[in-house]
Amino acid sequence: MGQFSDASAVTTTSGSASISGRVRLTGVYFTHKASAAITFLNGSAGGANLLTVSSPGSSGSETLNVPNQGILFSDGLLVTASTAGNIPSLTLFYEV
């Protein structure tokens, strides 16, 4: 059996968030008013794009559960929405 760490969560209403240090993204929950792309970058704006999620064009909410041990962001995690106003709430679930 592998080693487990405590899960953490951060919620933002600005359409962007950042987490410092090595993290594993294990889940995402967001609400949307219209279409937008949410980009998950390794470390900073110049970091590798490890995941992009697109929201539908109508209002609603979406949940993304990342399988296995999640996606490793070795240099931290920066999340941005292409149209921040279309993503009124974004919650990231992660492990350090």
PDB file of N, CA and C in Angstrom:
ATOM      1  N   MET A   1       0.841  -1.172   0.000  1.00  0.00           N
ATOM      2  CA  MET A   1       0.000   0.000   0.000  1.00  0.00           C
ATOM      3  C   MET A   1       0.888   1.237   0.000  1.00  0.00           C
ATOM      4  N   GLY A   2       0.510   2.246  -0.788  1.00  0.00           N
ATOM      5  CA  GLY A   2       1.297   3.468  -0.900  1.00  0.00           C
ATOM      6  C   GLY A   2       1.088   4.403   0.267  1.00  0.00           C
ATOM      7  N   GLN A   3       1.917   5.409   0.315  1.00  0.00           N
ATOM      8  CA  GLN A   3       1.833   6.414   1.359  1.00  0.00           C
ATOM      9  C   GLN A   3       0.759   7.428   1.002  1.00  0.00           C
ATOM     10  N   PHE A   4      -0.029   7.837   1.985  1.00  0.00           N
ATOM     11  CA  PHE A   4      -1.077   8.806   1.756  1.00  0.00           C
ATOM     12  C   PHE A   4      -0.721  10.121   2.427  1.00  0.00           C
ATOM     13  N   SER A   5      -1.192  11.221   1.845  1.00  0.00           N
ATOM     14  CA  SER A   5      -1.028  12.524   2.474  1.00  0.00           C
ATOM     15  C   SER A   5      -2.406  13.151   2.612  1.00  0.00           C
ATOM     16  N   ASP A   6      -2.497  14.167   3.439  1.00  0.00           N
ATOM     17  CA  ASP A   6      -3.775  14.839   3.629  1.00  0.00           C
ATOM     18  C   ASP A   6      -4.150  15.613   2.377  1.00  0.00           C
ATOM     19  N   ALA A   7      -5.418  15.548   2.030  1.00  0.00           N
ATOM     20  CA  ALA A   7      -5.920  16.315   0.899  1.00  0.00           C
ATOM     21  C   ALA A   7      -6.189  17.748   1.350  1.00  0.00           C
ATOM     22  N   SER A   8      -6.001  18.672   0.428  1.00  0.00           N
ATOM     23  CA  SER A   8      -6.281  20.085   0.678  1.00  0.00           C
ATOM     24  C   SER A   8      -7.158  20.609  -0.443  1.00  0.00           C
ATOM     25  N   ALA A   9      -7.753  21.768  -0.210  1.00  0.00           N
ATOM     26  CA  ALA A   9      -8.586  22.397  -1.237  1.00  0.00           C
ATOM     27  C   ALA A   9      -8.403  23.900  -1.175  1.00  0.00           C
ATOM     28  N   VAL A  10      -8.537  24.525  -2.318  1.00  0.00           N
ATOM     29  CA  VAL A  10      -8.519  25.978  -2.404  1.00  0.00           C
ATOM     30  C   VAL A  10      -9.618  26.392  -3.374  1.00  0.00           C
ATOM     31  N   THR A  11     -10.360  27.435  -3.013  1.00  0.00           N
ATOM     32  CA  THR A  11     -11.441  27.941  -3.855  1.00  0.00           C
ATOM     33  C   THR A  11     -11.152  29.386  -4.223  1.00  0.00           C
ATOM     34  N   THR A  12     -11.427  29.720  -5.466  1.00  0.00           N
ATOM     35  CA  THR A  12     -11.247  31.094  -5.934  1.00  0.00           C
ATOM     36  C   THR A  12     -12.488  31.544  -6.695  1.00  0.00           C
ATOM     37  N   THR A  13     -12.735  32.825  -6.656  1.00  0.00           N
ATOM     38  CA  THR A  13     -13.834  33.400  -7.438  1.00  0.00           C
ATOM     39  C   THR A  13     -13.299  34.361  -8.490  1.00  0.00           C
ATOM     40  N   SER A  14     -11.976  34.378  -8.685  1.00  0.00           N
ATOM     41  CA  SER A  14     -11.362  35.310  -9.636  1.00  0.00           C
ATOM     42  C   SER A  14     -11.014  34.654 -10.975  1.00  0.00           C
ATOM     43  N   GLY A  15     -11.231  33.341 -11.097  1.00  0.00           N
ATOM     44  CA  GLY A  15     -10.887  32.653 -12.347  1.00  0.00           C
ATOM     45  C   GLY A  15      -9.440  32.224 -12.427  1.00  0.00           C
ATOM     46  N   SER A  16      -8.663  32.455 -11.353  1.00  0.00           N
ATOM     47  CA  SER A  16      -7.278  31.999 -11.344  1.00  0.00           C
ATOM     48  C   SER A  16      -6.870  31.642  -9.918  1.00  0.00           C
ATOM     49  N   ALA A  17      -5.882  30.764  -9.809  1.00  0.00           N
ATOM     50  CA  ALA A  17      -5.365  30.356  -8.500  1.00  0.00           C
ATOM     51  C   ALA A  17      -3.957  29.835  -8.691  1.00  0.00           C
ATOM     52  N   SER A  18      -3.171  29.877  -7.617  1.00  0.00           N
ATOM     53  CA  SER A  18      -1.841  29.291  -7.673  1.00  0.00           C
ATOM     54  C   SER A  18      -1.547  28.582  -6.359  1.00  0.00           C
ATOM     55  N   ILE A  19      -0.784  27.508  -6.457  1.00  0.00           N
ATOM     56  CA  ILE A  19      -0.350  26.744  -5.297  1.00  0.00           C
ATOM     57  C   ILE A  19       1.157  26.568  -5.440  1.00  0.00           C
ATOM     58  N   SER A  20       1.902  26.953  -4.412  1.00  0.00           N
ATOM     59  CA  SER A  20       3.364  26.861  -4.454  1.00  0.00           C
ATOM     60  C   SER A  20       3.840  25.465  -4.101  1.00  0.00           C
ATOM     61  N   GLY A  21       4.986  25.111  -4.649  1.00  0.00           N
ATOM     62  CA  GLY A  21       5.611  23.839  -4.318  1.00  0.00           C
ATOM     63  C   GLY A  21       5.028  22.665  -5.091  1.00  0.00           C
ATOM     64  N   ARG A  22       5.616  21.530  -4.879  1.00  0.00           N
ATOM     65  CA  ARG A  22       5.217  20.295  -5.562  1.00  0.00           C
ATOM     66  C   ARG A  22       3.833  19.857  -5.078  1.00  0.00           C
ATOM     67  N   VAL A  23       2.891  19.691  -5.996  1.00  0.00           N
ATOM     68  CA  VAL A  23       1.525  19.272  -5.648  1.00  0.00           C
ATOM     69  C   VAL A  23       1.000  18.268  -6.676  1.00  0.00           C
ATOM     70  N   ARG A  24       0.036  17.474  -6.237  1.00  0.00           N
ATOM     71  CA  ARG A  24      -0.697  16.569  -7.125  1.00  0.00           C
ATOM     72  C   ARG A  24      -2.147  17.021  -7.159  1.00  0.00           C
ATOM     73  N   LEU A  25      -2.612  17.382  -8.336  1.00  0.00           N
ATOM     74  CA  LEU A  25      -4.005  17.765  -8.526  1.00  0.00           C
ATOM     75  C   LEU A  25      -4.839  16.487  -8.573  1.00  0.00           C
ATOM     76  N   THR A  26      -5.824  16.377  -7.678  1.00  0.00           N
ATOM     77  CA  THR A  26      -6.644  15.167  -7.628  1.00  0.00           C
ATOM     78  C   THR A  26      -8.091  15.402  -8.038  1.00  0.00           C
ATOM     79  N   GLY A  27      -8.513  16.671  -8.086  1.00  0.00           N
ATOM     80  CA  GLY A  27      -9.883  16.949  -8.493  1.00  0.00           C
ATOM     81  C   GLY A  27     -10.123  18.427  -8.713  1.00  0.00           C
ATOM     82  N   VAL A  28     -11.184  18.703  -9.467  1.00  0.00           N
ATOM     83  CA  VAL A  28     -11.566  20.082  -9.776  1.00  0.00           C
ATOM     84  C   VAL A  28     -13.086  20.161  -9.755  1.00  0.00           C
ATOM     85  N   TYR A  29     -13.606  21.229  -9.164  1.00  0.00           N
ATOM     86  CA  TYR A  29     -15.035  21.521  -9.233  1.00  0.00           C
ATOM     87  C   TYR A  29     -15.147  22.981  -9.637  1.00  0.00           C
ATOM     88  N   PHE A  30     -16.006  23.270 -10.622  1.00  0.00           N
ATOM     89  CA  PHE A  30     -16.186  24.667 -11.010  1.00  0.00           C
ATOM     90  C   PHE A  30     -17.597  24.913 -11.494  1.00  0.00           C
ATOM     91  N   THR A  31     -18.028  26.160 -11.336  1.00  0.00           N
ATOM     92  CA  THR A  31     -19.299  26.599 -11.900  1.00  0.00           C
ATOM     93  C   THR A  31     -18.996  27.482 -13.101  1.00  0.00           C
ATOM     94  N   HIS A  32     -19.928  27.522 -14.035  1.00  0.00           N
ATOM     95  CA  HIS A  32     -19.704  28.316 -15.250  1.00  0.00           C
ATOM     96  C   HIS A  32     -20.993  28.981 -15.691  1.00  0.00           C
ATOM     97  N   LYS A  33     -20.825  30.162 -16.283  1.00  0.00           N
ATOM     98  CA  LYS A  33     -21.949  30.917 -16.851  1.00  0.00           C
ATOM     99  C   LYS A  33     -22.016  30.746 -18.362  1.00  0.00           C
ATOM    100  N   ALA A  34     -20.871  30.537 -18.972  1.00  0.00           N
ATOM    101  CA  ALA A  34     -20.753  30.376 -20.421  1.00  0.00           C
ATOM    102  C   ALA A  34     -19.432  29.657 -20.686  1.00  0.00           C
ATOM    103  N   SER A  35     -19.088  29.488 -21.937  1.00  0.00           N
ATOM    104  CA  SER A  35     -17.887  28.714 -22.260  1.00  0.00           C
ATOM    105  C   SER A  35     -16.611  29.454 -21.856  1.00  0.00           C
ATOM    106  N   ALA A  36     -15.642  28.663 -21.424  1.00  0.00           N
ATOM    107  CA  ALA A  36     -14.313  29.152 -21.070  1.00  0.00           C
ATOM    108  C   ALA A  36     -13.382  27.952 -21.009  1.00  0.00           C
ATOM    109  N   ALA A  37     -12.116  28.192 -21.258  1.00  0.00           N
ATOM    110  CA  ALA A  37     -11.097  27.151 -21.107  1.00  0.00           C
ATOM    111  C   ALA A  37     -10.339  27.417 -19.819  1.00  0.00           C
ATOM    112  N   ILE A  38     -10.121  26.368 -19.027  1.00  0.00           N
ATOM    113  CA  ILE A  38      -9.354  26.473 -17.793  1.00  0.00           C
ATOM    114  C   ILE A  38      -8.039  25.739 -18.023  1.00  0.00           C
ATOM    115  N   THR A  39      -6.929  26.451 -17.855  1.00  0.00           N
ATOM    116  CA  THR A  39      -5.604  25.917 -18.136  1.00  0.00           C
ATOM    117  C   THR A  39      -4.849  25.687 -16.830  1.00  0.00           C
ATOM    118  N   PHE A  40      -4.209  24.527 -16.726  1.00  0.00           N
ATOM    119  CA  PHE A  40      -3.453  24.133 -15.544  1.00  0.00           C
ATOM    120  C   PHE A  40      -1.982  24.049 -15.942  1.00  0.00           C
ATOM    121  N   LEU A  41      -1.185  24.995 -15.446  1.00  0.00           N
ATOM    122  CA  LEU A  41       0.217  25.111 -15.840  1.00  0.00           C
ATOM    123  C   LEU A  41       1.144  24.676 -14.716  1.00  0.00           C
ATOM    124  N   ASN A  42       2.278  24.090 -15.085  1.00  0.00           N
ATOM    125  CA  ASN A  42       3.288  23.672 -14.120  1.00  0.00           C
ATOM    126  C   ASN A  42       4.126  24.881 -13.701  1.00  0.00           C
ATOM    127  N   GLY A  43       3.885  25.399 -12.497  1.00  0.00           N
ATOM    128  CA  GLY A  43       4.721  26.437 -11.924  1.00  0.00           C
ATOM    129  C   GLY A  43       4.304  27.866 -12.189  1.00  0.00           C
ATOM    130  N   SER A  44       4.340  28.298 -13.438  1.00  0.00           N
ATOM    131  CA  SER A  44       4.103  29.707 -13.743  1.00  0.00           C
ATOM    132  C   SER A  44       3.488  29.845 -15.131  1.00  0.00           C
ATOM    133  N   ALA A  45       3.265  31.099 -15.537  1.00  0.00           N
ATOM    134  CA  ALA A  45       2.662  31.356 -16.847  1.00  0.00           C
ATOM    135  C   ALA A  45       3.494  30.772 -17.985  1.00  0.00           C
ATOM    136  N   GLY A  46       4.794  30.621 -17.783  1.00  0.00           N
ATOM    137  CA  GLY A  46       5.659  30.037 -18.810  1.00  0.00           C
ATOM    138  C   GLY A  46       5.829  28.535 -18.677  1.00  0.00           C
ATOM    139  N   GLY A  47       5.170  27.944 -17.685  1.00  0.00           N
ATOM    140  CA  GLY A  47       5.306  26.515 -17.434  1.00  0.00           C
ATOM    141  C   GLY A  47       4.524  25.664 -18.426  1.00  0.00           C
ATOM    142  N   ALA A  48       4.817  24.384 -18.401  1.00  0.00           N
ATOM    143  CA  ALA A  48       4.147  23.437 -19.308  1.00  0.00           C
ATOM    144  C   ALA A  48       2.661  23.342 -18.969  1.00  0.00           C
ATOM    145  N   ASN A  49       1.842  23.288 -20.014  1.00  0.00           N
ATOM    146  CA  ASN A  49       0.408  23.096 -19.853  1.00  0.00           C
ATOM    147  C   ASN A  49       0.168  21.599 -19.654  1.00  0.00           C
ATOM    148  N   LEU A  50      -0.239  21.207 -18.440  1.00  0.00           N
ATOM    149  CA  LEU A  50      -0.449  19.792 -18.147  1.00  0.00           C
ATOM    150  C   LEU A  50      -1.902  19.365 -18.279  1.00  0.00           C
ATOM    151  N   LEU A  51      -2.833  20.335 -18.336  1.00  0.00           N
ATOM    152  CA  LEU A  51      -4.248  19.997 -18.483  1.00  0.00           C
ATOM    153  C   LEU A  51      -5.012  21.233 -18.924  1.00  0.00           C
ATOM    154  N   THR A  52      -5.961  21.041 -19.826  1.00  0.00           N
ATOM    155  CA  THR A  52      -6.909  22.091 -20.200  1.00  0.00           C
ATOM    156  C   THR A  52      -8.306  21.494 -20.160  1.00  0.00           C
ATOM    157  N   VAL A  53      -9.221  22.196 -19.500  1.00  0.00           N
ATOM    158  CA  VAL A  53     -10.607  21.762 -19.388  1.00  0.00           C
ATOM    159  C   VAL A  53     -11.477  22.862 -19.974  1.00  0.00           C
ATOM    160  N   SER A  54     -12.433  22.485 -20.812  1.00  0.00           N
ATOM    161  CA  SER A  54     -13.350  23.462 -21.399  1.00  0.00           C
ATOM    162  C   SER A  54     -14.736  23.305 -20.791  1.00  0.00           C
ATOM    163  N   SER A  55     -15.355  24.435 -20.486  1.00  0.00           N
ATOM    164  CA  SER A  55     -16.717  24.400 -19.958  1.00  0.00           C
ATOM    165  C   SER A  55     -17.713  24.529 -21.103  1.00  0.00           C
ATOM    166  N   PRO A  56     -18.902  23.967 -20.915  1.00  0.00           N
ATOM    167  CA  PRO A  56     -19.948  24.113 -21.929  1.00  0.00           C
ATOM    168  C   PRO A  56     -20.413  25.567 -22.030  1.00  0.00           C
ATOM    169  N   GLY A  57     -21.162  25.876 -23.047  1.00  0.00           N
ATOM    170  CA  GLY A  57     -21.606  27.241 -23.281  1.00  0.00           C
ATOM    171  C   GLY A  57     -22.770  27.692 -22.431  1.00  0.00           C
ATOM    172  N   SER A  58     -23.349  26.823 -21.616  1.00  0.00           N
ATOM    173  CA  SER A  58     -24.487  27.193 -20.785  1.00  0.00           C
ATOM    174  C   SER A  58     -24.087  27.218 -19.314  1.00  0.00           C
ATOM    175  N   SER A  59     -24.976  27.708 -18.471  1.00  0.00           N
ATOM    176  CA  SER A  59     -24.713  27.755 -17.031  1.00  0.00           C
ATOM    177  C   SER A  59     -24.777  26.365 -16.423  1.00  0.00           C
ATOM    178  N   GLY A  60     -23.950  26.139 -15.389  1.00  0.00           N
ATOM    179  CA  GLY A  60     -23.966  24.859 -14.707  1.00  0.00           C
ATOM    180  C   GLY A  60     -22.728  24.668 -13.868  1.00  0.00           C
ATOM    181  N   SER A  61     -22.465  23.415 -13.533  1.00  0.00           N
ATOM    182  CA  SER A  61     -21.275  23.083 -12.757  1.00  0.00           C
ATOM    183  C   SER A  61     -20.688  21.781 -13.274  1.00  0.00           C
ATOM    184  N   GLU A  62     -19.392  21.614 -13.059  1.00  0.00           N
ATOM    185  CA  GLU A  62     -18.677  20.433 -13.537  1.00  0.00           C
ATOM    186  C   GLU A  62     -17.757  19.924 -12.439  1.00  0.00           C
ATOM    187  N   THR A  63     -17.580  18.606 -12.392  1.00  0.00           N
ATOM    188  CA  THR A  63     -16.657  17.965 -11.467  1.00  0.00           C
ATOM    189  C   THR A  63     -15.710  17.097 -12.265  1.00  0.00           C
ATOM    190  N   LEU A  64     -14.427  17.211 -11.975  1.00  0.00           N
ATOM    191  CA  LEU A  64     -13.404  16.394 -12.621  1.00  0.00           C
ATOM    192  C   LEU A  64     -12.621  15.675 -11.531  1.00  0.00           C
ATOM    193  N   ASN A  65     -12.701  14.353 -11.532  1.00  0.00           N
ATOM    194  CA  ASN A  65     -11.914  13.533 -10.617  1.00  0.00           C
ATOM    195  C   ASN A  65     -10.743  12.974 -11.402  1.00  0.00           C
ATOM    196  N   VAL A  66      -9.530  13.270 -10.967  1.00  0.00           N
ATOM    197  CA  VAL A  66      -8.332  12.823 -11.667  1.00  0.00           C
ATOM    198  C   VAL A  66      -7.993  11.412 -11.166  1.00  0.00           C
ATOM    199  N   PRO A  67      -7.859  10.445 -12.058  1.00  0.00           N
ATOM    200  CA  PRO A  67      -7.621   9.061 -11.632  1.00  0.00           C
ATOM    201  C   PRO A  67      -6.227   8.838 -11.046  1.00  0.00           C
ATOM    202  N   ASN A  68      -6.080   7.672 -10.410  1.00  0.00           N
ATOM    203  CA  ASN A  68      -4.826   7.226  -9.799  1.00  0.00           C
ATOM    204  C   ASN A  68      -4.323   8.243  -8.785  1.00  0.00           C
ATOM    205  N   GLN A  69      -3.068   8.643  -8.860  1.00  0.00           N
ATOM    206  CA  GLN A  69      -2.521   9.591  -7.891  1.00  0.00           C
ATOM    207  C   GLN A  69      -2.630  11.041  -8.332  1.00  0.00           C
ATOM    208  N   GLY A  70      -3.395  11.328  -9.355  1.00  0.00           N
ATOM    209  CA  GLY A  70      -3.560  12.698  -9.815  1.00  0.00           C
ATOM    210  C   GLY A  70      -2.471  13.113 -10.785  1.00  0.00           C
ATOM    211  N   ILE A  71      -2.431  14.398 -11.099  1.00  0.00           N
ATOM    212  CA  ILE A  71      -1.434  14.960 -12.018  1.00  0.00           C
ATOM    213  C   ILE A  71      -0.391  15.695 -11.178  1.00  0.00           C
ATOM    214  N   LEU A  72       0.868  15.343 -11.375  1.00  0.00           N
ATOM    215  CA  LEU A  72       1.961  15.953 -10.617  1.00  0.00           C
ATOM    216  C   LEU A  72       2.374  17.280 -11.255  1.00  0.00           C
ATOM    217  N   PHE A  73       2.366  18.327 -10.438  1.00  0.00           N
ATOM    218  CA  PHE A  73       2.880  19.643 -10.817  1.00  0.00           C
ATOM    219  C   PHE A  73       4.132  19.852  -9.968  1.00  0.00           C
ATOM    220  N   SER A  74       5.284  19.540 -10.521  1.00  0.00           N
ATOM    221  CA  SER A  74       6.533  19.522  -9.753  1.00  0.00           C
ATOM    222  C   SER A  74       7.001  20.906  -9.320  1.00  0.00           C
ATOM    223  N   ASP A  75       6.596  21.951 -10.035  1.00  0.00           N
ATOM    224  CA  ASP A  75       7.040  23.315  -9.722  1.00  0.00           C
ATOM    225  C   ASP A  75       5.920  24.203  -9.200  1.00  0.00           C
ATOM    226  N   GLY A  76       4.842  23.619  -8.735  1.00  0.00           N
ATOM    227  CA  GLY A  76       3.684  24.390  -8.302  1.00  0.00           C
ATOM    228  C   GLY A  76       2.621  24.367  -9.385  1.00  0.00           C
ATOM    229  N   LEU A  77       1.489  24.954  -9.089  1.00  0.00           N
ATOM    230  CA  LEU A  77       0.336  24.909  -9.986  1.00  0.00           C
ATOM    231  C   LEU A  77      -0.217  26.307 -10.181  1.00  0.00           C
ATOM    232  N   LEU A  78      -0.391  26.690 -11.437  1.00  0.00           N
ATOM    233  CA  LEU A  78      -1.046  27.949 -11.784  1.00  0.00           C
ATOM    234  C   LEU A  78      -2.245  27.610 -12.658  1.00  0.00           C
ATOM    235  N   VAL A  79      -3.417  28.075 -12.254  1.00  0.00           N
ATOM    236  CA  VAL A  79      -4.653  27.818 -12.987  1.00  0.00           C
ATOM    237  C   VAL A  79      -5.208  29.152 -13.458  1.00  0.00           C
ATOM    238  N   THR A  80      -5.586  29.224 -14.728  1.00  0.00           N
ATOM    239  CA  THR A  80      -6.201  30.436 -15.265  1.00  0.00           C
ATOM    240  C   THR A  80      -7.361  30.066 -16.170  1.00  0.00           C
ATOM    241  N   ALA A  81      -8.390  30.894 -16.150  1.00  0.00           N
ATOM    242  CA  ALA A  81      -9.539  30.723 -17.048  1.00  0.00           C
ATOM    243  C   ALA A  81      -9.417  31.730 -18.175  1.00  0.00           C
ATOM    244  N   SER A  82      -9.732  31.290 -19.398  1.00  0.00           N
ATOM    245  CA  SER A  82      -9.614  32.178 -20.558  1.00  0.00           C
ATOM    246  C   SER A  82     -10.555  33.371 -20.444  1.00  0.00           C
ATOM    247  N   THR A  83     -11.719  33.166 -19.880  1.00  0.00           N
ATOM    248  CA  THR A  83     -12.680  34.237 -19.634  1.00  0.00           C
ATOM    249  C   THR A  83     -13.090  34.119 -18.177  1.00  0.00           C
ATOM    250  N   ALA A  84     -12.389  34.820 -17.295  1.00  0.00           N
ATOM    251  CA  ALA A  84     -12.561  34.653 -15.849  1.00  0.00           C
ATOM    252  C   ALA A  84     -14.002  34.881 -15.398  1.00  0.00           C
ATOM    253  N   GLY A  85     -14.701  35.813 -15.995  1.00  0.00           N
ATOM    254  CA  GLY A  85     -16.080  36.100 -15.609  1.00  0.00           C
ATOM    255  C   GLY A  85     -17.033  34.942 -15.882  1.00  0.00           C
ATOM    256  N   ASN A  86     -16.646  34.043 -16.754  1.00  0.00           N
ATOM    257  CA  ASN A  86     -17.502  32.894 -17.064  1.00  0.00           C
ATOM    258  C   ASN A  86     -17.309  31.741 -16.084  1.00  0.00           C
ATOM    259  N   ILE A  87     -16.298  31.833 -15.211  1.00  0.00           N
ATOM    260  CA  ILE A  87     -16.030  30.815 -14.189  1.00  0.00           C
ATOM    261  C   ILE A  87     -16.147  31.498 -12.820  1.00  0.00           C
ATOM    262  N   PRO A  88     -17.373  31.616 -12.284  1.00  0.00           N
ATOM    263  CA  PRO A  88     -17.543  32.348 -11.028  1.00  0.00           C
ATOM    264  C   PRO A  88     -16.949  31.665  -9.802  1.00  0.00           C
ATOM    265  N   SER A  89     -16.770  30.352  -9.856  1.00  0.00           N
ATOM    266  CA  SER A  89     -16.184  29.647  -8.718  1.00  0.00           C
ATOM    267  C   SER A  89     -15.389  28.447  -9.213  1.00  0.00           C
ATOM    268  N   LEU A  90     -14.190  28.278  -8.640  1.00  0.00           N
ATOM    269  CA  LEU A  90     -13.283  27.195  -9.033  1.00  0.00           C
ATOM    270  C   LEU A  90     -12.646  26.635  -7.766  1.00  0.00           C
ATOM    271  N   THR A  91     -12.817  25.339  -7.534  1.00  0.00           N
ATOM    272  CA  THR A  91     -12.214  24.675  -6.370  1.00  0.00           C
ATOM    273  C   THR A  91     -11.260  23.604  -6.849  1.00  0.00           C
ATOM    274  N   LEU A  92     -10.033  23.632  -6.324  1.00  0.00           N
ATOM    275  CA  LEU A  92      -9.013  22.641  -6.656  1.00  0.00           C
ATOM    276  C   LEU A  92      -8.789  21.738  -5.453  1.00  0.00           C
ATOM    277  N   PHE A  93      -8.739  20.434  -5.682  1.00  0.00           N
ATOM    278  CA  PHE A  93      -8.418  19.467  -4.644  1.00  0.00           C
ATOM    279  C   PHE A  93      -7.029  18.930  -4.972  1.00  0.00           C
ATOM    280  N   TYR A  94      -6.147  18.911  -3.956  1.00  0.00           N
ATOM    281  CA  TYR A  94      -4.770  18.538  -4.231  1.00  0.00           C
ATOM    282  C   TYR A  94      -4.115  17.926  -2.998  1.00  0.00           C
ATOM    283  N   GLU A  95      -2.976  17.292  -3.232  1.00  0.00           N
ATOM    284  CA  GLU A  95      -2.149  16.746  -2.156  1.00  0.00           C
ATOM    285  C   GLU A  95      -0.744  17.303  -2.302  1.00  0.00           C
ATOM    286  N   VAL A  96      -0.083  17.529  -1.177  1.00  0.00           N
ATOM    287  CA  VAL A  96       1.288  18.033  -1.210  1.00  0.00           C
ATOM    288  C   VAL A  96       2.268  16.914  -0.929  1.00  0.00           C
TER     289      VAL A  96
END
